[in-house]
């Protein structure tokens, strides 16, 4: 059964149990729907599954597109739900987020933008890949410097780097027009720091996994609607919402998997041309 982590530092000898929730697309109104799905309801179902599935949660990662209508109410609701989990919660923004509203409401209590919220064997680096007013991603000089500095400060510690946008094409033409637009600069830094074990993103609303230069690259399903892998144009997938867990060992090894709820609570709206 689930137990909240004890407060305070995780001892370096322990493995870390990480829950990634991404692309929650919440609304101010509790009845708010994206493509026919009440995103608050699917989030609750995914959270229920996470609490049933995971023995414990040490860290929660929120990897962007958290609120669809930029409303303070949406962020407040999510912050309350994360506080209730009792574990440190780290966030970064996606293209649908309003970063200034997020920062005002998050960054108190257990929800924080600070990657290294607690001492652990693993270094978490959270990057902001958003471009104001655009859906695609970019890491500006400040974010690249943040990455470089964080990796230089902890050269011995296995590292998980998180951002919203995919850093490599995922094979879906419409979605790959909204990928990170300067992956060379990003991977140029990653390649100089062999302690990086994994890069993790949201945005693509589907499970994705590949390996580049011994670094695992992972994308994860949304807690609401899913996009069809390999589709040239926008298309929904009938796969259900879910979450990713990662178990990070102090020696740099890790395991990860995606878990999904059994069914959608409401019928999917397949006839839409986009979202
Ligand atoms: Fe999204």
Coordinates of N, CA and C in Angstrom, one line a residue, residues 17-230:
X17 N 11.6 6.8 -5.4 CA 10.4 6.4 -6.2 C 9.7 7.7 -6.7
X18 N 9.8 7.9 -8.0 CA 9.3 9.1 -8.7 C 8.0 8.9 -9.4
X19 N 7.1 9.8 -9.2 CA 5.8 9.8 -10.0 C 5.9 10.9 -11.0
X20 N 5.7 10.7 -12.3 CA 5.6 11.8 -13.2 C 4.1 11.9 -13.7
X21 N 3.6 13.1 -13.5 CA 2.3 13.4 -14.0 C 2.5 14.5 -15.1
X22 N 1.9 14.4 -16.2 CA 2.1 15.4 -17.2 C 0.9 15.7 -18.1
X23 N 0.8 16.9 -18.5 CA -0.2 17.4 -19.5 C -1.6 17.1 -18.9
X24 N -1.8 17.6 -17.7 CA -3.1 17.5 -17.0 C -4.2 18.3 -17.6
X25 N -3.8 19.4 -18.2 CA -4.8 20.3 -18.9 C -6.1 20.6 -18.1
X26 N -5.9 21.0 -16.9 CA -7.0 21.3 -16.0 C -7.6 22.7 -16.4
X27 N -8.9 22.9 -15.9 CA -9.6 24.1 -16.2 C -10.0 24.7 -14.9
X28 N -10.4 26.0 -14.9 CA -10.9 26.7 -13.7 C -12.2 26.0 -13.3
X29 N -13.1 25.7 -14.2 CA -14.3 25.0 -13.9 C -14.1 23.5 -13.7
X30 N -14.6 22.9 -12.6 CA -14.4 21.5 -12.4 C -15.0 20.6 -13.5
X31 N -16.0 21.2 -14.2 CA -16.5 20.4 -15.3 C -15.8 20.6 -16.6
X32 N -14.7 21.3 -16.6 CA -14.0 21.6 -17.9 C -13.5 20.3 -18.6
X33 N -13.8 20.3 -19.9 CA -13.5 19.1 -20.8 C -12.5 19.5 -21.9
X34 N -11.6 18.5 -22.2 CA -10.7 18.6 -23.4 C -11.1 17.4 -24.2
X35 N -11.6 17.7 -25.5 CA -11.9 16.6 -26.4 C -12.9 15.6 -25.7
X36 N -13.8 16.1 -25.0 CA -14.8 15.2 -24.4 C -14.5 14.7 -23.1
X37 N -13.3 14.9 -22.6 CA -12.9 14.3 -21.3 C -12.8 15.4 -20.3
X38 N -13.4 15.1 -19.1 CA -13.3 16.0 -18.0 C -11.9 15.7 -17.4
X39 N -11.0 16.7 -17.6 CA -9.6 16.5 -17.3 C -9.4 16.4 -15.8
X40 N -10.2 17.0 -15.0 CA -10.1 16.9 -13.5 C -10.4 15.5 -13.1
X41 N -11.4 14.9 -13.8 CA -11.9 13.5 -13.4 C -10.8 12.5 -13.8
X42 N -10.2 12.7 -15.0 CA -9.2 11.7 -15.4 C -8.0 11.8 -14.5
X43 N -7.6 13.1 -14.1 CA -6.5 13.2 -13.2 C -6.8 12.5 -11.9
X44 N -8.0 12.6 -11.4 CA -8.3 11.9 -10.1 C -8.2 10.4 -10.3
X45 N -8.6 9.9 -11.4 CA -8.6 8.4 -11.7 C -7.1 8.0 -11.8
X46 N -6.3 8.8 -12.4 CA -4.8 8.5 -12.6 C -4.2 8.5 -11.2
X47 N -4.5 9.5 -10.4 CA -4.0 9.6 -9.0 C -4.4 8.4 -8.2
X48 N -5.6 8.0 -8.3 CA -6.1 6.8 -7.6 C -5.2 5.6 -8.0
X49 N -5.0 5.5 -9.3 CA -4.2 4.3 -9.7 C -2.8 4.4 -9.2
X50 N -2.2 5.6 -9.2 CA -0.8 5.8 -8.7 C -0.7 5.4 -7.3
X51 N -1.7 5.8 -6.5 CA -1.7 5.5 -5.1 C -1.9 4.0 -4.8
X52 N -2.6 3.3 -5.7 CA -2.8 1.9 -5.5 C -1.6 1.1 -6.0
X53 N -0.9 1.6 -7.0 CA 0.2 0.9 -7.7 C 1.5 1.1 -7.0
X54 N 1.8 2.3 -6.5 CA 3.1 2.6 -6.0 C 3.2 2.3 -4.5
X55 N 4.3 1.7 -4.1 CA 4.5 1.4 -2.7 C 4.7 2.7 -1.9
X56 N 5.4 3.6 -2.5 CA 5.6 4.9 -1.9 C 5.9 5.9 -3.0
X57 N 5.8 7.2 -2.7 CA 6.2 8.3 -3.6 C 7.1 9.2 -2.9
X58 N 8.3 9.3 -3.5 CA 9.3 10.2 -2.9 C 9.4 11.6 -3.5
X59 N 9.1 11.6 -4.8 CA 9.2 12.9 -5.6 C 8.1 12.8 -6.7
X60 N 7.4 13.9 -6.9 CA 6.4 14.0 -8.0 C 7.0 15.0 -9.0
X61 N 7.0 14.7 -10.2 CA 7.4 15.6 -11.3 C 6.2 16.0 -12.2
X62 N 5.9 17.2 -12.3 CA 4.9 17.8 -13.2 C 5.5 18.4 -14.4
X63 N 5.4 17.8 -15.6 CA 6.2 18.2 -16.7 C 5.4 19.0 -17.7
X64 N 4.5 19.9 -17.3 CA 4.0 21.0 -18.1 C 2.6 20.7 -18.7
X65 N 2.0 21.7 -19.3 CA 0.6 21.7 -19.8 C -0.3 21.3 -18.6
X66 N -0.1 22.0 -17.5 CA -0.8 21.6 -16.3 C -2.3 22.2 -16.3
X67 N -2.4 23.4 -16.8 CA -3.7 24.1 -16.8 C -4.0 24.6 -18.2
X68 N -5.1 24.3 -18.8 CA -5.4 24.6 -20.2 C -5.9 26.0 -20.4
X69 N -6.6 26.6 -19.4 CA -7.2 27.9 -19.6 C -6.4 29.0 -18.8
X70 N -5.2 28.7 -18.4 CA -4.3 29.6 -17.7 C -4.9 30.2 -16.4
X71 N -5.9 29.5 -15.8 CA -6.6 30.0 -14.7 C -5.9 29.7 -13.4
X72 N -5.9 30.7 -12.5 CA -5.4 30.5 -11.1 C -6.1 29.3 -10.4
X73 N -7.4 29.2 -10.7 CA -8.2 28.1 -10.0 C -7.6 26.8 -10.3
X74 N -7.2 26.6 -11.6 CA -6.7 25.3 -12.0 C -5.4 25.0 -11.3
X75 N -4.5 26.0 -11.2 CA -3.2 25.7 -10.5 C -3.4 25.5 -9.0
X76 N -4.4 26.3 -8.4 CA -4.6 26.1 -7.0 C -5.1 24.7 -6.7
X77 N -6.0 24.2 -7.6 CA -6.5 22.9 -7.4 C -5.4 21.8 -7.5
X78 N -4.5 22.0 -8.5 CA -3.4 21.0 -8.6 C -2.5 21.1 -7.5
X79 N -2.2 22.3 -7.0 CA -1.3 22.5 -5.9 C -1.8 21.8 -4.6
X80 N -3.1 21.9 -4.4 CA -3.8 21.3 -3.3 C -3.7 19.7 -3.4
X81 N -3.9 19.2 -4.6 CA -3.9 17.8 -4.7 C -2.4 17.3 -4.6
X82 N -1.5 18.0 -5.0 CA -0.1 17.6 -4.8 C 0.4 17.7 -3.3
X83 N -0.1 18.7 -2.7 CA 0.2 18.8 -1.2 C -0.3 17.6 -0.5
X84 N -1.4 17.1 -0.9 CA -2.1 16.0 -0.2 C -1.2 14.7 -0.4
X85 N -0.4 14.6 -1.4 CA 0.4 13.4 -1.6 C 1.5 13.4 -0.6
X86 N 1.9 14.5 0.0 CA 2.9 14.5 1.0 C 4.3 14.3 0.6
X87 N 4.6 14.4 -0.7 CA 6.0 14.3 -1.2 C 6.4 15.6 -1.9
X88 N 7.7 15.9 -2.0 CA 8.1 17.1 -2.7 C 7.6 17.0 -4.2
X89 N 7.2 18.1 -4.7 CA 6.6 18.1 -6.1 C 7.3 19.2 -6.9
X90 N 8.0 18.8 -8.0 CA 8.7 19.7 -8.8 C 8.0 19.9 -10.1
X91 N 8.0 21.2 -10.6 CA 7.2 21.5 -11.8 C 8.0 22.2 -12.8
X92 N 7.6 22.1 -14.0 CA 8.1 23.0 -15.1 C 6.9 23.3 -16.0
X93 N 7.0 24.4 -16.8 CA 5.9 24.8 -17.6 C 5.9 24.2 -19.0
X94 N 4.6 24.1 -19.6 CA 4.5 23.7 -21.0 C 3.9 24.8 -21.8
X95 N 3.7 24.5 -23.1 CA 3.2 25.6 -24.0 C 1.8 26.1 -23.6
X96 N 1.0 25.3 -23.0 CA -0.3 25.8 -22.6 C -0.4 26.5 -21.3
X97 N 0.8 26.5 -20.6 CA 0.8 27.1 -19.2 C 1.0 28.6 -19.2
X98 N 0.6 29.2 -18.2 CA 0.9 30.6 -17.9 C 1.9 30.7 -16.8
X99 N 3.2 30.8 -17.2 CA 4.3 30.6 -16.2 C 4.2 31.6 -15.0
X100 N 3.8 32.8 -15.3 CA 3.7 33.8 -14.2 C 2.6 33.4 -13.1
X101 N 1.5 32.9 -13.6 CA 0.4 32.4 -12.7 C 0.9 31.2 -12.0
X102 N 1.5 30.3 -12.7 CA 2.1 29.1 -12.0 C 3.0 29.4 -10.9
X103 N 4.0 30.3 -11.2 CA 5.0 30.6 -10.2 C 4.4 31.3 -9.0
X104 N 3.3 32.1 -9.2 CA 2.7 32.7 -8.0 C 2.0 31.7 -7.1
X105 N 1.4 30.7 -7.7 CA 0.6 29.7 -6.9 C 1.5 28.5 -6.4
X106 N 2.3 28.1 -7.3 CA 3.3 27.0 -6.9 C 4.4 27.7 -6.1
X107 N 5.5 27.0 -5.9 CA 6.6 27.5 -5.2 C 6.3 27.9 -3.7
X108 N 5.4 27.2 -3.1 CA 5.1 27.3 -1.7 C 4.8 25.9 -1.2
X109 N 5.1 25.7 0.0 CA 4.9 24.3 0.6 C 5.7 23.3 -0.1
X110 N 5.2 22.2 -0.6 CA 6.0 21.1 -1.1 C 6.1 21.3 -2.6
X111 N 5.4 22.2 -3.3 CA 5.4 22.3 -4.7 C 6.5 23.4 -5.0
X112 N 7.4 23.0 -5.8 CA 8.6 23.9 -6.1 C 9.1 23.8 -7.4
X113 N 9.8 24.8 -7.9 CA 10.5 24.7 -9.2 C 11.9 24.4 -9.0
X114 N 12.4 24.3 -7.8 CA 13.8 24.0 -7.5 C 14.0 22.5 -7.8
X115 N 14.9 22.2 -8.7 CA 15.2 20.8 -9.0 C 15.7 20.0 -7.9
X116 N 16.6 20.6 -7.1 CA 17.2 19.8 -6.0 C 16.5 20.2 -4.7
X117 N 15.2 19.8 -4.6 CA 14.4 20.2 -3.4 C 14.9 19.5 -2.2
X118 N 15.5 18.3 -2.4 CA 15.9 17.6 -1.2 C 17.2 16.9 -1.6
X119 N 18.0 16.6 -0.6 CA 19.2 15.9 -0.8 C 18.9 14.4 -1.2
X120 N 19.5 14.0 -2.3 CA 19.4 12.6 -2.7 C 20.6 12.3 -3.6
X121 N 20.7 11.0 -3.9 CA 21.8 10.6 -4.7 C 21.7 11.1 -6.2
X122 N 20.4 11.3 -6.6 CA 20.2 11.8 -8.0 C 20.0 13.3 -8.0
X123 N 20.5 13.9 -9.1 CA 20.3 15.3 -9.4 C 19.2 15.4 -10.4
X124 N 18.2 16.2 -10.0 CA 17.1 16.5 -10.9 C 17.3 17.9 -11.5
X125 N 17.3 18.0 -12.8 CA 17.4 19.3 -13.5 C 16.1 19.5 -14.3
X126 N 15.4 20.6 -13.9 CA 14.2 20.9 -14.6 C 14.4 22.2 -15.4
X127 N 14.0 22.1 -16.7 CA 14.3 23.2 -17.6 C 13.0 23.7 -18.2
X128 N 13.0 25.0 -18.5 CA 11.8 25.7 -19.1 C 12.1 25.8 -20.6
X129 N 11.4 25.0 -21.4 CA 11.6 25.0 -22.8 C 10.5 25.7 -23.6
X130 N 9.7 26.5 -22.9 CA 8.6 27.2 -23.5 C 9.1 28.5 -24.2
X131 N 8.3 28.9 -25.3 CA 8.5 30.1 -26.0 C 7.2 30.9 -25.8
X132 N 7.2 32.1 -25.3 CA 5.9 32.8 -25.1 C 5.1 32.9 -26.4
X133 N 3.8 32.5 -26.3 CA 3.0 32.6 -27.5 C 3.1 31.5 -28.5
X134 N 4.0 30.6 -28.3 CA 4.2 29.5 -29.4 C 4.1 28.2 -28.7
X135 N 3.8 27.2 -29.6 CA 3.6 25.8 -29.1 C 4.9 25.0 -29.1
X136 N 5.9 25.4 -30.0 CA 7.1 24.7 -30.1 C 8.0 25.0 -28.9
X137 N 9.2 24.4 -28.8 CA 10.1 24.5 -27.7 C 11.5 25.0 -28.0
X138 N 12.1 25.7 -27.1 CA 13.5 26.2 -27.3 C 14.1 26.4 -25.9
X139 N 15.4 26.1 -25.8 CA 16.1 26.3 -24.6 C 17.0 27.5 -24.8
X140 N 16.7 28.6 -24.1 CA 17.4 29.9 -24.3 C 18.8 29.8 -23.5
X141 N 19.6 30.8 -23.7 CA 20.9 30.7 -23.1 C 20.9 30.6 -21.6
X142 N 19.9 31.2 -21.0 CA 19.8 31.0 -19.5 C 19.5 29.6 -19.1
X143 N 18.6 28.9 -19.8 CA 18.3 27.5 -19.5 C 19.5 26.6 -19.8
X144 N 20.2 26.9 -20.9 CA 21.3 26.1 -21.2 C 22.4 26.3 -20.1
X145 N 22.6 27.5 -19.7 CA 23.6 27.7 -18.6 C 23.2 27.1 -17.3
X146 N 21.9 27.1 -17.0 CA 21.4 26.4 -15.8 C 21.7 24.9 -15.9
X147 N 21.5 24.3 -17.1 CA 21.8 22.9 -17.2 C 23.3 22.6 -17.1
X148 N 24.1 23.4 -17.7 CA 25.6 23.3 -17.6 C 26.0 23.4 -16.2
X149 N 25.6 24.4 -15.5 CA 26.0 24.7 -14.1 C 25.6 23.6 -13.2
X150 N 24.4 23.1 -13.4 CA 23.9 22.0 -12.5 C 24.7 20.8 -12.7
X151 N 25.0 20.5 -13.9 CA 25.8 19.2 -14.2 C 27.2 19.4 -13.7
X152 N 27.8 20.6 -13.9 CA 29.2 20.8 -13.5 C 29.3 20.8 -11.9
X153 N 28.2 21.2 -11.2 CA 28.3 21.2 -9.7 C 28.2 19.8 -9.2
X154 N 27.6 18.9 -9.8 CA 27.4 17.5 -9.3 C 27.8 16.5 -10.3
X155 N 29.1 16.5 -10.6 CA 29.6 15.6 -11.7 C 29.5 14.1 -11.4
X156 N 29.4 13.8 -10.1 CA 29.4 12.3 -9.8 C 28.0 11.8 -9.6
X157 N 27.0 12.6 -9.6 CA 25.7 12.2 -9.3 C 24.8 11.8 -10.5
X158 N 24.2 10.7 -10.6 CA 23.4 10.3 -11.7 C 22.3 11.4 -11.8
X159 N 21.9 11.7 -13.0 CA 21.1 12.9 -13.3 C 19.9 12.6 -14.2
X160 N 18.8 13.1 -13.8 CA 17.5 13.1 -14.6 C 17.2 14.5 -15.1
X161 N 17.2 14.7 -16.4 CA 16.9 16.1 -16.9 C 15.5 16.1 -17.5
X162 N 14.7 17.1 -17.1 CA 13.3 17.1 -17.5 C 13.0 18.4 -18.2
X163 N 12.2 18.3 -19.2 CA 11.7 19.5 -19.9 C 10.3 19.1 -20.5
X164 N 9.6 20.1 -21.1 CA 8.3 19.8 -21.6 C 8.3 19.2 -23.0
X165 N 9.1 19.8 -23.9 CA 9.1 19.4 -25.3 C 10.0 18.3 -25.6
X166 N 9.7 17.5 -26.6 CA 10.5 16.4 -27.0 C 11.8 16.9 -27.6
X167 N 12.9 16.3 -27.2 CA 14.3 16.7 -27.7 C 14.7 16.0 -28.9
X168 N 14.0 14.9 -29.3 CA 14.2 14.2 -30.6 C 12.8 14.0 -31.3
X169 N 12.8 13.9 -32.6 CA 11.5 13.6 -33.2 C 10.9 12.3 -32.7
X170 N 9.6 12.3 -32.6 CA 8.9 11.1 -32.1 C 8.2 10.3 -33.2
X171 N 8.4 10.8 -34.5 CA 7.8 10.1 -35.6 C 6.4 10.5 -35.9
X172 N 5.9 11.6 -35.4 CA 4.6 12.1 -35.7 C 4.7 13.5 -36.3
X173 N 4.4 13.7 -37.6 CA 4.8 14.9 -38.3 C 4.2 16.2 -37.6
X174 N 3.0 16.1 -37.3 CA 2.3 17.4 -36.7 C 2.9 17.7 -35.4
X175 N 3.2 16.6 -34.6 CA 3.7 16.9 -33.2 C 5.2 17.3 -33.3
X176 N 5.9 16.8 -34.3 CA 7.3 17.1 -34.4 C 7.6 18.5 -34.9
X177 N 6.5 19.2 -35.4 CA 6.7 20.6 -35.7 C 6.7 21.4 -34.5
X178 N 6.4 20.8 -33.3 CA 6.4 21.5 -32.0 C 7.4 20.9 -31.1
X179 N 8.5 20.4 -31.7 CA 9.6 19.8 -30.8 C 10.5 20.9 -30.3
X180 N 11.5 20.5 -29.5 CA 12.6 21.4 -29.2 C 13.3 21.8 -30.4
X181 N 13.5 23.2 -30.6 CA 14.1 23.6 -31.9 C 15.6 23.7 -31.9
X182 N 16.3 23.6 -30.7 CA 17.7 23.6 -30.7 C 18.3 22.4 -29.9
X183 N 18.0 21.2 -30.4 CA 18.5 20.0 -29.7 C 20.0 19.9 -29.7
X184 N 20.7 20.5 -30.7 CA 22.1 20.4 -30.8 C 22.8 21.0 -29.6
X185 N 22.3 22.2 -29.2 CA 22.8 22.9 -28.1 C 22.6 22.1 -26.8
X186 N 21.4 21.5 -26.7 CA 21.0 20.7 -25.5 C 21.9 19.5 -25.4
X187 N 22.0 18.7 -26.5 CA 22.7 17.5 -26.4 C 24.2 17.7 -26.4
X188 N 24.6 18.9 -26.9 CA 26.1 19.2 -26.8 C 26.5 19.3 -25.3
X189 N 25.6 19.8 -24.4 CA 25.9 19.8 -23.0 C 25.8 18.4 -22.4
X190 N 24.7 17.7 -22.7 CA 24.5 16.4 -22.2 C 25.7 15.5 -22.5
X191 N 26.2 15.6 -23.8 CA 27.2 14.7 -24.2 C 28.5 14.9 -23.4
X192 N 28.7 16.1 -22.8 CA 29.9 16.4 -22.1 C 29.8 15.9 -20.6
X193 N 28.6 15.4 -20.2 CA 28.4 15.1 -18.8 C 27.9 13.7 -18.7
X194 N 28.7 12.7 -18.6 CA 28.3 11.3 -18.7 C 27.4 10.9 -17.5
X195 N 27.3 11.7 -16.5 CA 26.4 11.3 -15.4 C 25.0 11.4 -15.7
X196 N 24.6 12.0 -16.8 CA 23.2 12.1 -17.2 C 22.7 10.7 -17.7
X197 N 21.7 10.2 -17.0 CA 21.2 8.9 -17.3 C 19.9 8.9 -18.1
X198 N 19.2 10.0 -18.0 CA 17.8 10.0 -18.5 C 17.3 11.4 -18.8
X199 N 16.6 11.6 -19.9 CA 15.9 12.8 -20.3 C 14.5 12.5 -20.4
X200 N 13.6 13.3 -19.7 CA 12.2 13.0 -19.6 C 11.4 14.2 -20.0
X201 N 10.3 13.9 -20.8 CA 9.5 15.0 -21.2 C 8.0 14.6 -21.2
X202 N 7.1 15.7 -21.4 CA 5.7 15.5 -21.6 C 5.3 15.8 -23.0
X203 N 4.3 16.7 -23.2 CA 4.0 17.3 -24.5 C 3.4 16.4 -25.5
X204 N 3.9 15.2 -25.7 CA 3.5 14.3 -26.8 C 2.3 13.5 -26.5
X205 N 1.9 13.4 -25.3 CA 0.6 12.7 -24.9 C 0.7 11.2 -25.4
X206 N 1.8 10.6 -25.3 CA 2.0 9.2 -25.7 C 3.3 8.7 -25.0
X207 N 3.4 7.4 -24.9 CA 4.6 6.8 -24.4 C 5.7 6.7 -25.5
X208 N 6.9 7.1 -25.1 CA 8.0 7.1 -26.1 C 9.3 6.7 -25.3
X209 N 10.1 5.9 -26.0 CA 11.4 5.5 -25.4 C 12.4 5.2 -26.5
X210 N 13.6 5.8 -26.3 CA 14.7 5.5 -27.2 C 16.0 5.8 -26.4
X211 N 17.1 5.4 -27.0 CA 18.4 5.6 -26.3 C 19.3 6.4 -27.3
X212 N 19.9 7.4 -26.7 CA 20.9 8.2 -27.5 C 22.2 8.3 -26.7
X213 N 23.3 7.8 -27.2 CA 24.6 7.9 -26.5 C 24.5 7.4 -25.1
X214 N 23.9 6.3 -24.9 CA 23.7 5.7 -23.6 C 22.8 6.5 -22.6
X215 N 22.1 7.5 -23.1 CA 21.1 8.2 -22.3 C 19.7 7.8 -22.7
X216 N 18.9 7.4 -21.7 CA 17.5 7.0 -22.0 C 16.7 8.3 -22.2
X217 N 15.9 8.3 -23.3 CA 15.1 9.4 -23.6 C 13.6 8.9 -23.5
X218 N 12.8 9.6 -22.7 CA 11.5 9.1 -22.4 C 10.4 10.2 -22.6
X219 N 9.3 9.8 -23.2 CA 8.1 10.6 -23.2 C 7.0 9.8 -22.6
X220 N 6.0 10.6 -22.1 CA 5.0 9.9 -21.3 C 3.6 10.3 -21.6
X221 N 2.6 9.4 -21.3 CA 1.2 9.8 -21.6 C 0.7 10.9 -20.8
X222 N -0.3 11.6 -21.3 CA -1.0 12.6 -20.5 C -1.9 11.9 -19.5
X223 N -2.3 12.7 -18.5 CA -3.4 12.2 -17.6 C -4.8 12.4 -18.2
X224 N -4.8 13.0 -19.4 CA -6.2 13.1 -20.1 C -6.1 12.4 -21.4
X225 N -6.2 13.1 -22.5 CA -6.3 12.5 -23.8 C -5.0 12.1 -24.4
X226 N -4.9 11.1 -25.3 CA -3.7 10.5 -25.8 C -3.7 10.8 -27.3
X227 N -2.4 11.1 -27.9 CA -2.3 11.3 -29.3 C -1.7 10.0 -29.9
X228 N -2.2 9.8 -31.2 CA -1.9 8.6 -31.9 C -0.4 8.6 -32.3
X229 N 0.4 7.6 -31.8 CA 1.8 7.6 -32.3 C 1.9 7.3 -33.8
X230 N 2.9 8.0 -34.4 CA 3.2 7.8 -35.8 C 2.2 8.5 -36.8

